[in-house]
Coordinates of C-alpha atoms in Angstrom, one line a residue:
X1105 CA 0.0 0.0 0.0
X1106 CA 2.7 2.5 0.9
X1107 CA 4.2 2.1 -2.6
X1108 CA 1.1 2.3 -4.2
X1109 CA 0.7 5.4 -2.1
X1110 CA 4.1 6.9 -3.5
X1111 CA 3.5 6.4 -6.7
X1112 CA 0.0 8.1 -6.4
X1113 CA 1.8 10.9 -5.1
X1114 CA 5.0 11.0 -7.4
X1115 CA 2.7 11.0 -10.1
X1116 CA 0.6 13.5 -8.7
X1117 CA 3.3 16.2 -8.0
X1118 CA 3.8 18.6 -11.8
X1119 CA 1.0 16.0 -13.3
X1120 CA 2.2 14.7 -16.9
X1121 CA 5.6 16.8 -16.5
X1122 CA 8.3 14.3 -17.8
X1123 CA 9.9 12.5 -15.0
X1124 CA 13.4 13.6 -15.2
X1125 CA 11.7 17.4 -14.9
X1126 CA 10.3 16.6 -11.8
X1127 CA 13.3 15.1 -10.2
X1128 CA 15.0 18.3 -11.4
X1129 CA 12.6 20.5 -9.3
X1130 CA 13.3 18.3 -6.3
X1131 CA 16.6 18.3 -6.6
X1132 CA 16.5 22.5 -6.6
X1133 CA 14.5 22.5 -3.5
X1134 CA 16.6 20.2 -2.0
X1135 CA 19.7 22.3 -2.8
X1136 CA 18.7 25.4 -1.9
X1137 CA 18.4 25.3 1.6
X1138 CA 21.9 22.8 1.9
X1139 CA 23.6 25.7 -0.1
X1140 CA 22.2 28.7 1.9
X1141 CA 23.6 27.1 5.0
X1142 CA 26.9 26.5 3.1
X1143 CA 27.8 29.4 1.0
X1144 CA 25.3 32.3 2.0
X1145 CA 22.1 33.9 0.7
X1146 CA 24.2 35.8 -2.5
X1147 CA 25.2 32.6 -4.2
X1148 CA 22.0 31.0 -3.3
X1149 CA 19.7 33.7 -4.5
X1150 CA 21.9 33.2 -8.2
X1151 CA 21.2 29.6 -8.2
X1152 CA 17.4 29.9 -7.2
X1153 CA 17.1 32.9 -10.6
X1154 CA 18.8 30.5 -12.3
X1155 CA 16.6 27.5 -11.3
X1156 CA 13.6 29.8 -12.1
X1157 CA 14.6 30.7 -15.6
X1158 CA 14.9 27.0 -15.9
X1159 CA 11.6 26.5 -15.4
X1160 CA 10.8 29.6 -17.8
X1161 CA 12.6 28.0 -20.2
X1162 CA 10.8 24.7 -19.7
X1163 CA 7.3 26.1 -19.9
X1164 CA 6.4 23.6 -22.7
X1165 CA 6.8 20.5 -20.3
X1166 CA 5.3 22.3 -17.4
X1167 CA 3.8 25.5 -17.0
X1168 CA 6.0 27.8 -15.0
X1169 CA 3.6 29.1 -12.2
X1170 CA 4.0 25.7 -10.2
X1171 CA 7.6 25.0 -10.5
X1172 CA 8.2 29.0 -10.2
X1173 CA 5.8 29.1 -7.4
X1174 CA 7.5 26.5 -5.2
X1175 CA 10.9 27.9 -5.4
X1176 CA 9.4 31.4 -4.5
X1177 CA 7.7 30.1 -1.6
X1178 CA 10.9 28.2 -0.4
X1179 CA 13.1 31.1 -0.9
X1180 CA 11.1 33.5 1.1
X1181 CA 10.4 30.4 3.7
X1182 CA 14.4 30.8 4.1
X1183 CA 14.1 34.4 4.3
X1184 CA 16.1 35.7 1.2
X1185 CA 13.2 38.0 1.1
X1186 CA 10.1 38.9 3.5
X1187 CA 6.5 38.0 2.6
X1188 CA 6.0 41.9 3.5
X1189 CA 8.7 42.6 0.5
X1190 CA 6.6 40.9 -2.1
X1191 CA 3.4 42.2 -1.0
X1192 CA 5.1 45.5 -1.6
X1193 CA 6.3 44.2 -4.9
X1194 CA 3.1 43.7 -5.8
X1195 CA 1.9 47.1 -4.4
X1196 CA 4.3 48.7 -6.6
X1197 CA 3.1 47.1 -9.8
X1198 CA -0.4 46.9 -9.0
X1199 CA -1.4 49.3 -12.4
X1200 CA 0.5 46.2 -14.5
X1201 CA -1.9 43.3 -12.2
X1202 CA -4.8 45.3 -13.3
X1203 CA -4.0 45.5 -17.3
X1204 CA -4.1 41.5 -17.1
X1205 CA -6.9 41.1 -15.0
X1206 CA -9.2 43.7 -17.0
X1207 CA -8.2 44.9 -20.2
X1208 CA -7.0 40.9 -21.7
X1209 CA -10.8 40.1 -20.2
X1210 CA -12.6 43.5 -21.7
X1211 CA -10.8 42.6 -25.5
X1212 CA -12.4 39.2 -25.0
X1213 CA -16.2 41.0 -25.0
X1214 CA -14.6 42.7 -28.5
X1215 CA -13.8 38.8 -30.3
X1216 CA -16.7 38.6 -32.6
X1217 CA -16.1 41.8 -34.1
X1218 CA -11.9 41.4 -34.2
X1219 CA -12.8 37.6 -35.7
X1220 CA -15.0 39.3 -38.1
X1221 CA -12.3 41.9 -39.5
X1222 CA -9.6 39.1 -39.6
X1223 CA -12.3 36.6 -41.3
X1224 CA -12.6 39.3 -44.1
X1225 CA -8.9 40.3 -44.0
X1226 CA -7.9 36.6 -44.9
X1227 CA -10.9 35.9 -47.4
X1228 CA -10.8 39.2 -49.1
X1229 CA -7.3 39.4 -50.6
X1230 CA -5.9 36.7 -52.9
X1231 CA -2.1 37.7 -52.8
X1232 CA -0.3 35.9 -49.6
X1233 CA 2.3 38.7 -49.8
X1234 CA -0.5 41.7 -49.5
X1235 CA -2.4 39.7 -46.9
X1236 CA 1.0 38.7 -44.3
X1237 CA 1.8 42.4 -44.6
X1238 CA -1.8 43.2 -43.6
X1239 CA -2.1 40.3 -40.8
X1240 CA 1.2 41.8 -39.3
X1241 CA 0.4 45.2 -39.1
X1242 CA -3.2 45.0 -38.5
X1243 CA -2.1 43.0 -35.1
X1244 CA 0.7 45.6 -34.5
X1245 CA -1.9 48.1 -34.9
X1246 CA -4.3 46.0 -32.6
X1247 CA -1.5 45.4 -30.0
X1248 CA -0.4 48.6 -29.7
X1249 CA -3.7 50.3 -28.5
X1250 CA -5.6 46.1 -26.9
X1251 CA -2.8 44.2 -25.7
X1252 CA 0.0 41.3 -27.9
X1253 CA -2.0 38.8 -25.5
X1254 CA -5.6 39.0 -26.5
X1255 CA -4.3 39.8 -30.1
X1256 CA -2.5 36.4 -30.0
X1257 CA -5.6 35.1 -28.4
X1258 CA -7.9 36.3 -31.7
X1259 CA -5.2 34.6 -34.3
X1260 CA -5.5 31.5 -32.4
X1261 CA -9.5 31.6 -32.5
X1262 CA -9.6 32.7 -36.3
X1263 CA -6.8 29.9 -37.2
X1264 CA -8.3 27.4 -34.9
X1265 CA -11.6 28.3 -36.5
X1266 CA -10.8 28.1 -40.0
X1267 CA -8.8 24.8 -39.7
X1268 CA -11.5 22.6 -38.4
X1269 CA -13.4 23.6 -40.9
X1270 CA -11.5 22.6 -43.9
X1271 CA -10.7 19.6 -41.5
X1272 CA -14.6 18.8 -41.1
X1273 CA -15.1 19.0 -45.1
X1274 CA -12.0 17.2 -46.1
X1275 CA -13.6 14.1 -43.7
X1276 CA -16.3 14.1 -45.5
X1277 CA -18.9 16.0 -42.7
X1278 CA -20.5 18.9 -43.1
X1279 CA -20.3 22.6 -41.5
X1280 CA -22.9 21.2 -39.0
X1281 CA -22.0 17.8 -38.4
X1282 CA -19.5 17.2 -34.5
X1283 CA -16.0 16.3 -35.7
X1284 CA -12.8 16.3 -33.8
X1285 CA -10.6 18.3 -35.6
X1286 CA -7.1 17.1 -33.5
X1287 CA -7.5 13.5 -35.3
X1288 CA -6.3 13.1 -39.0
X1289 CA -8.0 9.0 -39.4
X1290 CA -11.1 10.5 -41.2
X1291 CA -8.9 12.9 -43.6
X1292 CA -9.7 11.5 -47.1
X1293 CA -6.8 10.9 -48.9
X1294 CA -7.1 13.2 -51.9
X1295 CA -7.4 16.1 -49.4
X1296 CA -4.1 15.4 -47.3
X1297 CA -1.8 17.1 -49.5
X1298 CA -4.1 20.3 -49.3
X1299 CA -4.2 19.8 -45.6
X1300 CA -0.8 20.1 -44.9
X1301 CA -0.1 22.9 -47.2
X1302 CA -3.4 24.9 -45.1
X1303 CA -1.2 24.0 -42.2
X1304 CA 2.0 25.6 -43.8
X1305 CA 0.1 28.5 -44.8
X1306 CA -1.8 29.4 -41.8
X1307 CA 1.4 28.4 -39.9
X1308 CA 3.8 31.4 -41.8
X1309 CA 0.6 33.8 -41.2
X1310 CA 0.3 33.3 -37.7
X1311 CA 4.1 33.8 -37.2
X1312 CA 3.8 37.1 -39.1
X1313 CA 0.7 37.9 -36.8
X1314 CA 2.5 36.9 -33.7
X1315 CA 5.8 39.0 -35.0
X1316 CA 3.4 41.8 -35.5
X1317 CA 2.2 42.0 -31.6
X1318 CA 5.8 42.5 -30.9
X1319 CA 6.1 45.3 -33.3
X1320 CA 2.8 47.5 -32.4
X1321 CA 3.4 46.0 -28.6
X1322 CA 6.5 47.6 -27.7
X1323 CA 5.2 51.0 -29.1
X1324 CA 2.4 51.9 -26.0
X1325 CA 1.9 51.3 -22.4
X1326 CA -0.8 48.8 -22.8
X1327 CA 0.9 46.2 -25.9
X1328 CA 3.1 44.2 -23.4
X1329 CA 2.9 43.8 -19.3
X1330 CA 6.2 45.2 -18.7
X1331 CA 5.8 48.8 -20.8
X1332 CA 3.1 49.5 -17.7
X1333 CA 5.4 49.0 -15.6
X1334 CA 8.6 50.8 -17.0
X1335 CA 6.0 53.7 -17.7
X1336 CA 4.7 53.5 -14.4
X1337 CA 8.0 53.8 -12.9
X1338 CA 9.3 56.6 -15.1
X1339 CA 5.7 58.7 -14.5
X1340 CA 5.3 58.6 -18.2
X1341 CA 1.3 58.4 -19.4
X1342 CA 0.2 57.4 -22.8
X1343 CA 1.3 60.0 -25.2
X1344 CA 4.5 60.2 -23.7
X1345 CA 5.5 56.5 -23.8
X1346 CA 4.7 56.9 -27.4
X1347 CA 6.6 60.0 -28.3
X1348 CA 9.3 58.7 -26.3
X1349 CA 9.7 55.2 -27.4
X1350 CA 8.7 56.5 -31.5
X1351 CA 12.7 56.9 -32.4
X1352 CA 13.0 53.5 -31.8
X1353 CA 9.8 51.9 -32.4
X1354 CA 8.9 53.8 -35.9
X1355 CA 12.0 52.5 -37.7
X1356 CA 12.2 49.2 -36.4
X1357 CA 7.9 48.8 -37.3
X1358 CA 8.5 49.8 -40.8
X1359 CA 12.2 47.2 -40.8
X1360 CA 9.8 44.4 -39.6
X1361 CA 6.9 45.0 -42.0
X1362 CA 9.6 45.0 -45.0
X1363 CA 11.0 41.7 -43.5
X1364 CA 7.3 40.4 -43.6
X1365 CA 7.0 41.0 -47.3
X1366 CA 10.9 40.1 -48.2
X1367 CA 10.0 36.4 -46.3
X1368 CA 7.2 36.1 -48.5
X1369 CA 8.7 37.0 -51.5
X1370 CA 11.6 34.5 -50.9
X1371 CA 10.0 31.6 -49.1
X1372 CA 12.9 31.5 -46.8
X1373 CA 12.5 30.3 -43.0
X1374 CA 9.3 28.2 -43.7
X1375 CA 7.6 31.1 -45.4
X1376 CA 5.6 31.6 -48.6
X1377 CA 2.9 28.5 -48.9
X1378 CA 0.0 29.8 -50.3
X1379 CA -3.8 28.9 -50.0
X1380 CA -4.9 26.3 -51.6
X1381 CA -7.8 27.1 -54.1
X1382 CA -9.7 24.3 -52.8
X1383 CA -9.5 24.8 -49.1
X1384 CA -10.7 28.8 -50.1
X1385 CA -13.7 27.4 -51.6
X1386 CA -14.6 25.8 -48.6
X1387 CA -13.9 28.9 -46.2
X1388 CA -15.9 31.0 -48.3
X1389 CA -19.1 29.0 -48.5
X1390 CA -18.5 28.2 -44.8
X1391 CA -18.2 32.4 -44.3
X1392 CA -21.3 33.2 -46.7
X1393 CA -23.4 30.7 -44.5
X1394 CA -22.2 32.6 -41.3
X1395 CA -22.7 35.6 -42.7
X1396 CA -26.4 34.3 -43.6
X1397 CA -27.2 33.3 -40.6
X1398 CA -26.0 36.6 -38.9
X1399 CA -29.1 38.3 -37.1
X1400 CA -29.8 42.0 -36.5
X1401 CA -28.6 41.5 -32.9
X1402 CA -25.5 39.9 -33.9
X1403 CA -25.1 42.8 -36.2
X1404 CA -26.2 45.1 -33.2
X1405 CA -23.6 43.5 -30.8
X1406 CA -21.2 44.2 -33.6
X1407 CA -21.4 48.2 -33.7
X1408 CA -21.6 48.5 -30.4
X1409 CA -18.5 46.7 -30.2
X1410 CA -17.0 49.1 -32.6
X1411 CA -17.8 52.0 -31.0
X1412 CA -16.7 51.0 -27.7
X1413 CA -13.4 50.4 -29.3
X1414 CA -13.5 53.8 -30.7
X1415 CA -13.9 54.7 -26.6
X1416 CA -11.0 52.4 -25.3
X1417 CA -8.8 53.9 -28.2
X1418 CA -9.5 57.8 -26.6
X1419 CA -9.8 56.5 -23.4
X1420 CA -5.8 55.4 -23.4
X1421 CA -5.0 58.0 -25.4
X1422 CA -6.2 60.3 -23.1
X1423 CA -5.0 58.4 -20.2
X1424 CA -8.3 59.0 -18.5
X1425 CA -7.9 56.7 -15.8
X1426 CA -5.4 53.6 -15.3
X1427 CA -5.6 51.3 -17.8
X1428 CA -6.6 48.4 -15.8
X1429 CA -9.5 50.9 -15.1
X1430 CA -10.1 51.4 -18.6
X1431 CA -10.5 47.9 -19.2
X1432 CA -13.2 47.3 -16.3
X1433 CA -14.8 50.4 -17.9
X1434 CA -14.9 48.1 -21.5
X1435 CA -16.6 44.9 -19.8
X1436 CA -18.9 46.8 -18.1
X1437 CA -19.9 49.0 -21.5
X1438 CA -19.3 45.9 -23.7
X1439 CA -21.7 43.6 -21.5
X1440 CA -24.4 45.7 -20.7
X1441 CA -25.1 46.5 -23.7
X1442 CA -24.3 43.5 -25.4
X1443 CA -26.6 41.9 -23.2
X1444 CA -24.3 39.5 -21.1
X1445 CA -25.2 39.2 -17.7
X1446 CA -24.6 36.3 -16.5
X1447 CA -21.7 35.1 -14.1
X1448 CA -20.8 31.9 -15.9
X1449 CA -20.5 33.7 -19.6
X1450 CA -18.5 36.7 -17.7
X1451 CA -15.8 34.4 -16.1
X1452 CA -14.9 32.9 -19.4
X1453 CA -13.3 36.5 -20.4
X1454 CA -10.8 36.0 -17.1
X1455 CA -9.6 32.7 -18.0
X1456 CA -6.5 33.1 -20.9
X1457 CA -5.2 36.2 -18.2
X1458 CA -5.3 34.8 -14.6
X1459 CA -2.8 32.2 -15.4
X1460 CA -0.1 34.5 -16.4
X1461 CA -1.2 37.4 -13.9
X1462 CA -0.4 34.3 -11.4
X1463 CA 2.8 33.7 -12.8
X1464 CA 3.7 37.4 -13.1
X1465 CA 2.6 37.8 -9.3
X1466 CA 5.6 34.4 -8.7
X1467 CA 7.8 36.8 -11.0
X1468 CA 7.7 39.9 -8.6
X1469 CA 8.4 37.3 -5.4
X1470 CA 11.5 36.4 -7.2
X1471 CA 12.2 40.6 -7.6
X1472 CA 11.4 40.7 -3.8
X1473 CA 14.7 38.0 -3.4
X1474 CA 16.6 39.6 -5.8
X1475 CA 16.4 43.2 -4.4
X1476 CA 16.8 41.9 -0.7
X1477 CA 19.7 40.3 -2.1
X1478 CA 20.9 42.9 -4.2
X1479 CA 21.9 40.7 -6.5
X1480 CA 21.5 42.7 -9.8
X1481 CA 23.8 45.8 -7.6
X1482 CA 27.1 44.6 -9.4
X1483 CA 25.8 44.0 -13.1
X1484 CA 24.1 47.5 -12.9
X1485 CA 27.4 48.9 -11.7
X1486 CA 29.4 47.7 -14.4
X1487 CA 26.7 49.1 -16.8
X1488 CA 26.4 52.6 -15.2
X1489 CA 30.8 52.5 -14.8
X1490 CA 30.3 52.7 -18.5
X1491 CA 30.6 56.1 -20.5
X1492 CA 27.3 57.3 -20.5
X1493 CA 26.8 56.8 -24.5
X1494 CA 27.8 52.9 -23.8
X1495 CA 25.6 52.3 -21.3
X1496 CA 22.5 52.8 -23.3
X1497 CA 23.2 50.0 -26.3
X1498 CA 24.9 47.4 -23.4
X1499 CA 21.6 47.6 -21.5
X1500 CA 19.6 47.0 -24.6
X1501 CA 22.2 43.8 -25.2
X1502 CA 21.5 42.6 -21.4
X1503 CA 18.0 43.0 -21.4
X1504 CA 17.7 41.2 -25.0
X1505 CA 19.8 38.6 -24.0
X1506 CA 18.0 37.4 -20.7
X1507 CA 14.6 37.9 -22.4
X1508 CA 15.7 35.6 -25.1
X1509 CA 16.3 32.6 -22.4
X1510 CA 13.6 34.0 -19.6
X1511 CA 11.2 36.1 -20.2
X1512 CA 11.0 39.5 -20.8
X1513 CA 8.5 40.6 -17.7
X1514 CA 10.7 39.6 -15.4
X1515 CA 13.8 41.4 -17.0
X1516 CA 12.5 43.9 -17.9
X1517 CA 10.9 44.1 -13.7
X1518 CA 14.4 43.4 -12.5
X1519 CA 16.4 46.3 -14.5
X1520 CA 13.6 49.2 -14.2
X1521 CA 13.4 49.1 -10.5
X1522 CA 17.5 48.7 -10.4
X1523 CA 18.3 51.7 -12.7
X1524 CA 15.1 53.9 -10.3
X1525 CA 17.4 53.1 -7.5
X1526 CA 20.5 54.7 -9.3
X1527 CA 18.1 57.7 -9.8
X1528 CA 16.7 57.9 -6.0
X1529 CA 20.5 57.5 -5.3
X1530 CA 21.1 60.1 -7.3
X1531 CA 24.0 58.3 -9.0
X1532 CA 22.3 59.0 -12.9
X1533 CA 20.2 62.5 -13.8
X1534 CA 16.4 61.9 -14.5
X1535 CA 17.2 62.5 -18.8
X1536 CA 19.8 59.6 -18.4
X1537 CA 17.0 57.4 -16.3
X1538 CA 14.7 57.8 -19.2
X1539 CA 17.0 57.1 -22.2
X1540 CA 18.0 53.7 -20.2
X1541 CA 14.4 53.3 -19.5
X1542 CA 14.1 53.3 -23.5
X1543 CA 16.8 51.0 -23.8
X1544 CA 15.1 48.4 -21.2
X1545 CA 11.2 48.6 -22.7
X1546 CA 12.8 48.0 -26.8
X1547 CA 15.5 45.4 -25.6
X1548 CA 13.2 43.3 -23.6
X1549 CA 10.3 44.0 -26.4
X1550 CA 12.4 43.3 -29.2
X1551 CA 15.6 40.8 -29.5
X1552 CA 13.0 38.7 -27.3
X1553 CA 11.0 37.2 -30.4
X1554 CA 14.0 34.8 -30.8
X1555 CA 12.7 32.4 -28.5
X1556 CA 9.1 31.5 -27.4
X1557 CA 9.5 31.6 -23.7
X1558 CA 10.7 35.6 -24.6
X1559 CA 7.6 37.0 -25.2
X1560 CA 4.3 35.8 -23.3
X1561 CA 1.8 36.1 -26.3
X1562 CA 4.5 33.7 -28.4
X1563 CA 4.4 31.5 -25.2
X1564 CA 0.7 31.8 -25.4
X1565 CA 0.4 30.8 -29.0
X1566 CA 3.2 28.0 -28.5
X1567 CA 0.9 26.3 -25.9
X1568 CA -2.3 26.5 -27.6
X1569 CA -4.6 23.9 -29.2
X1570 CA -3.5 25.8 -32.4
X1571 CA 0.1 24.6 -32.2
X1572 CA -0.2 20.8 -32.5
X1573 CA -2.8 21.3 -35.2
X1574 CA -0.7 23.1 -37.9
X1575 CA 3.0 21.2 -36.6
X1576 CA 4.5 24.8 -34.8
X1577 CA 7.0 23.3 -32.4
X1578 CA 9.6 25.1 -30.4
X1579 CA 12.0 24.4 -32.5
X1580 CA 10.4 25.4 -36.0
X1581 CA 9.6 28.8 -33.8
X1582 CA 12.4 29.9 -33.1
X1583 CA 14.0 29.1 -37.0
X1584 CA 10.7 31.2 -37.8
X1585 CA 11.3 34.1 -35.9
X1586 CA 15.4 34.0 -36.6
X1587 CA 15.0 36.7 -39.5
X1588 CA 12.7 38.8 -37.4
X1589 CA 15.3 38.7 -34.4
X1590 CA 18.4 39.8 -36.2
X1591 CA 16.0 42.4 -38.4
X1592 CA 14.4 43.7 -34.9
X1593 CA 17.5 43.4 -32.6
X1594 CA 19.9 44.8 -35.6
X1595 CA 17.9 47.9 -36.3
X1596 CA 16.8 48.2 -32.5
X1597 CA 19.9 48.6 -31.2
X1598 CA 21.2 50.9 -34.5
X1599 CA 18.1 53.2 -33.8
X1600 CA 19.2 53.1 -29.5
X1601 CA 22.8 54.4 -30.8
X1602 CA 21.5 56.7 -33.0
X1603 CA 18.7 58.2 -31.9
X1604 CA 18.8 57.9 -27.7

């Protein structure tokens, strides 16, 4: 019975995470507590960031809030950091807790009319080139005033959407008929060929899309988590974060949409697979029988949905209230008059943010250790013993660097709050603060789409239904995004010398 009992609970601890993962995790928190006896809190607090990018890194055999969350809880049961320290952590980035909790939900009240415009976007235009350079800048567009999260979260629907469909006909069902779109058994055999170039094709889009939530995401406060925060920090509101950031941004939007249409014109990196003519056919009698069947309260729901997102557009713009504020303000707007009111269809919106507000909350315990520790102190010395016109482009290195193996929330957390202590210290001027600030938000933003634990909304897409469907692995991400990563890094970093 007792073995029985330990397997039950071996098998129990991190669920279907591979075995040797597990064993990893226990051998950290084992470690940790042997090494803070032996060799101090400094060393130990390295090996437990270390241990914790790990487990960014690994996010595709088991979601990092569990593994994260254990060795956060263990390092402040040791005391490298106080539970009061996080709380304050948390205090201080409460605006960035509030864009996840609300705004991702409020964009989620806005799908049917964002499905809608991508629907037409991808049915409307017949040239794969035309339509990859609209899909990534219609998403930066989206991502810089929404957020690269609940844009991510609308390619994956439409994609999803679109792909069991063509699935359903090419098993010989109809639009109506149940089908399980994950299993390929039914797939007549005249239609697998056209199959797998409609996963090729919606594959190269989707990377475009997702490359374009990076591009319109590092331009405002609301496109990724950690632009909030840096803005919060640096007291800049809306406008100013864009005027600010626009010497970088501009040039490197306009470097990544050319990259989009070069890709396409050379097929390189996975790239360049068209529609089939026969899977269109299909889409478009499946979208003419939607359309059909759309209502005049389906239409309604539709305006209103377009006018409110006229109202969140002036509402940021004008900074009228925090954004996490904002976004309450859209679910509120969006459901009332939408006529959504119950609980169960309401908690649907909070489900693809809670997760990742979760994990971010683990992120800023990990901050708590590392400023208690002050275990960042030395690498922003170095930077900061720099010439001033160095330190700029190394911190935009740095911070691309660890975003490309971690994740750029929690670099780019880490690296604000230790360059506003230089400035309370009065070591660096306020006009040096924000030009390293700059550096920070386009080094974590950009050089991070090389890798798919970088960015959260790649993560996102990476660990969706979508990915097994169309064959996106880790590994055929990353040699996606390699073109983008030197195109956004190169011209990023030119634009920070240049320019900041």
């Amino acid at each position: 019975m007792t073995k029985t009992m330990g397997q039950a609970l071996t098998s129990n601890f991190l669920g279907h995470a591979p075995d040797w993962y597990k064993k990893a995790i226990i051998a950290f928190l084992v470690i940790n507590p042997i090494l803070m006896v032996t060799v101090g809190k400094y060393v130990t607090g390295w090996v437990i960031i270390l241990e914790f990018i790990f487990t960014l890194a690994m996010a595709l055999k088991c979601y990092p809030l569990q593994p994260g969350g254990l060795l956060a809880i263990e390092a402040i049961a040791m005391g490298m950091a106080t539970p009061e320290a996080v709380k304050e952590e948390l205090f201080v980035n409460f605006p960035v807790i509030l864009l996840l909790m609300f705004m991702v939900a409020g964009i989620f009240f806005m799908k049917d009319l964002l499905l809608y415009v991508f629907t037409k976007i991808l049915l409307g235009i017949r040239s794969k080139m035309i339509l990859s350079f609209l899909f990534c800048l219609t998403s930066a567009v989206l991502s810089a005033f929404l957020d690269a999260l609940t844009v991510t979260a609308v390619l994956i629907t439409v994609a999803v959407g679109f792909y069991s469909v063509y699935h359903k006909i090419a098993s010989g069902k109809k639009f109506h008929h149940e089908h399980d779109h994950g299993q390929d058994e039914e797939v007549y055999e005249y239609h697998r060929e056209d199959l797998d170039r409609f996963r090729s094709f919606l594959r190269s889009l989707i990377m475009h899309g997702a490359v374009g939530t990076a591009l319109g995401g590092v331009c405002t406060v609301v496109g990724e988590p950690q632009n909030l925060l840096i803005a919060n920090v640096a007291g800049w509101d809306f406008i100013t974060f864009v005027k600010i950031m626009a010497p970088v941004t501009m040039p490197v939007l306009v470097a990544g949409l050319m990259t989009c249409l070069l890709l396409e014109k050379t097929g390189w990196f996975g790239y360049g697979a068209t529609l089939p003519e026969s899977v269109r056919g299909v889409l478009e009698d499946f979208s003419e029988e939607e359309d059909a069947k759309r209502t005049i309260k389906d239409k309604a729901a539709l305006i209103v949905q377009a006018l409110i997102g006229l109202v969140l557009v002036v509402s940021l713009a004008l900074h009228v209230a925090e954004v996490g504020l904002i976004g309450l303000m859209i679910i509120v707007l969006l459901t009332a008059f939408n006529g959504i009111i119950d609980e169960h269809q309401i908690g649907h919106a909070f489900e693809e943010a809670l997760p990742f507000t979760a994990l971010l909350a683990v992120f800023f315990a990990i901050v708590a250790v590392i400023h208690a520790q002050h275990l960042f102190q030395p690498i922003t010395a170095l930077v900061l013993s720099l010439e001033p016109e160095q330190q700029t482009p190394m911190l935009f290195l740095a911070n691309g660097v660890l975003s490309m193996i971690s994740d750029n929330v929690f670099v780019a957390t880490v690296y604000i709050n230790e360059i506003k202590a230089a400035l309370d210290a009065g070591t660096i001027t306020k006009e040096h603060f924000d030009k390293l600030a700059i550096a920070i938000n386009t080094g974590t933003n950009l050089p991070s789409v090389a890798t798919p634990n970088g960015q959260a909304a790649f993560l996102f897409l990476l660990t969706s239904a979508l990915a097994p469907l169309i064959r996106l692995s880790y590994g055929r991400m990353v040699i996606m995004a390699l073109p983008y990563t030197f195109v956004l890094g190169g011209v990023g970093i030119a634009c920070v010398i240049a320019f900041v």
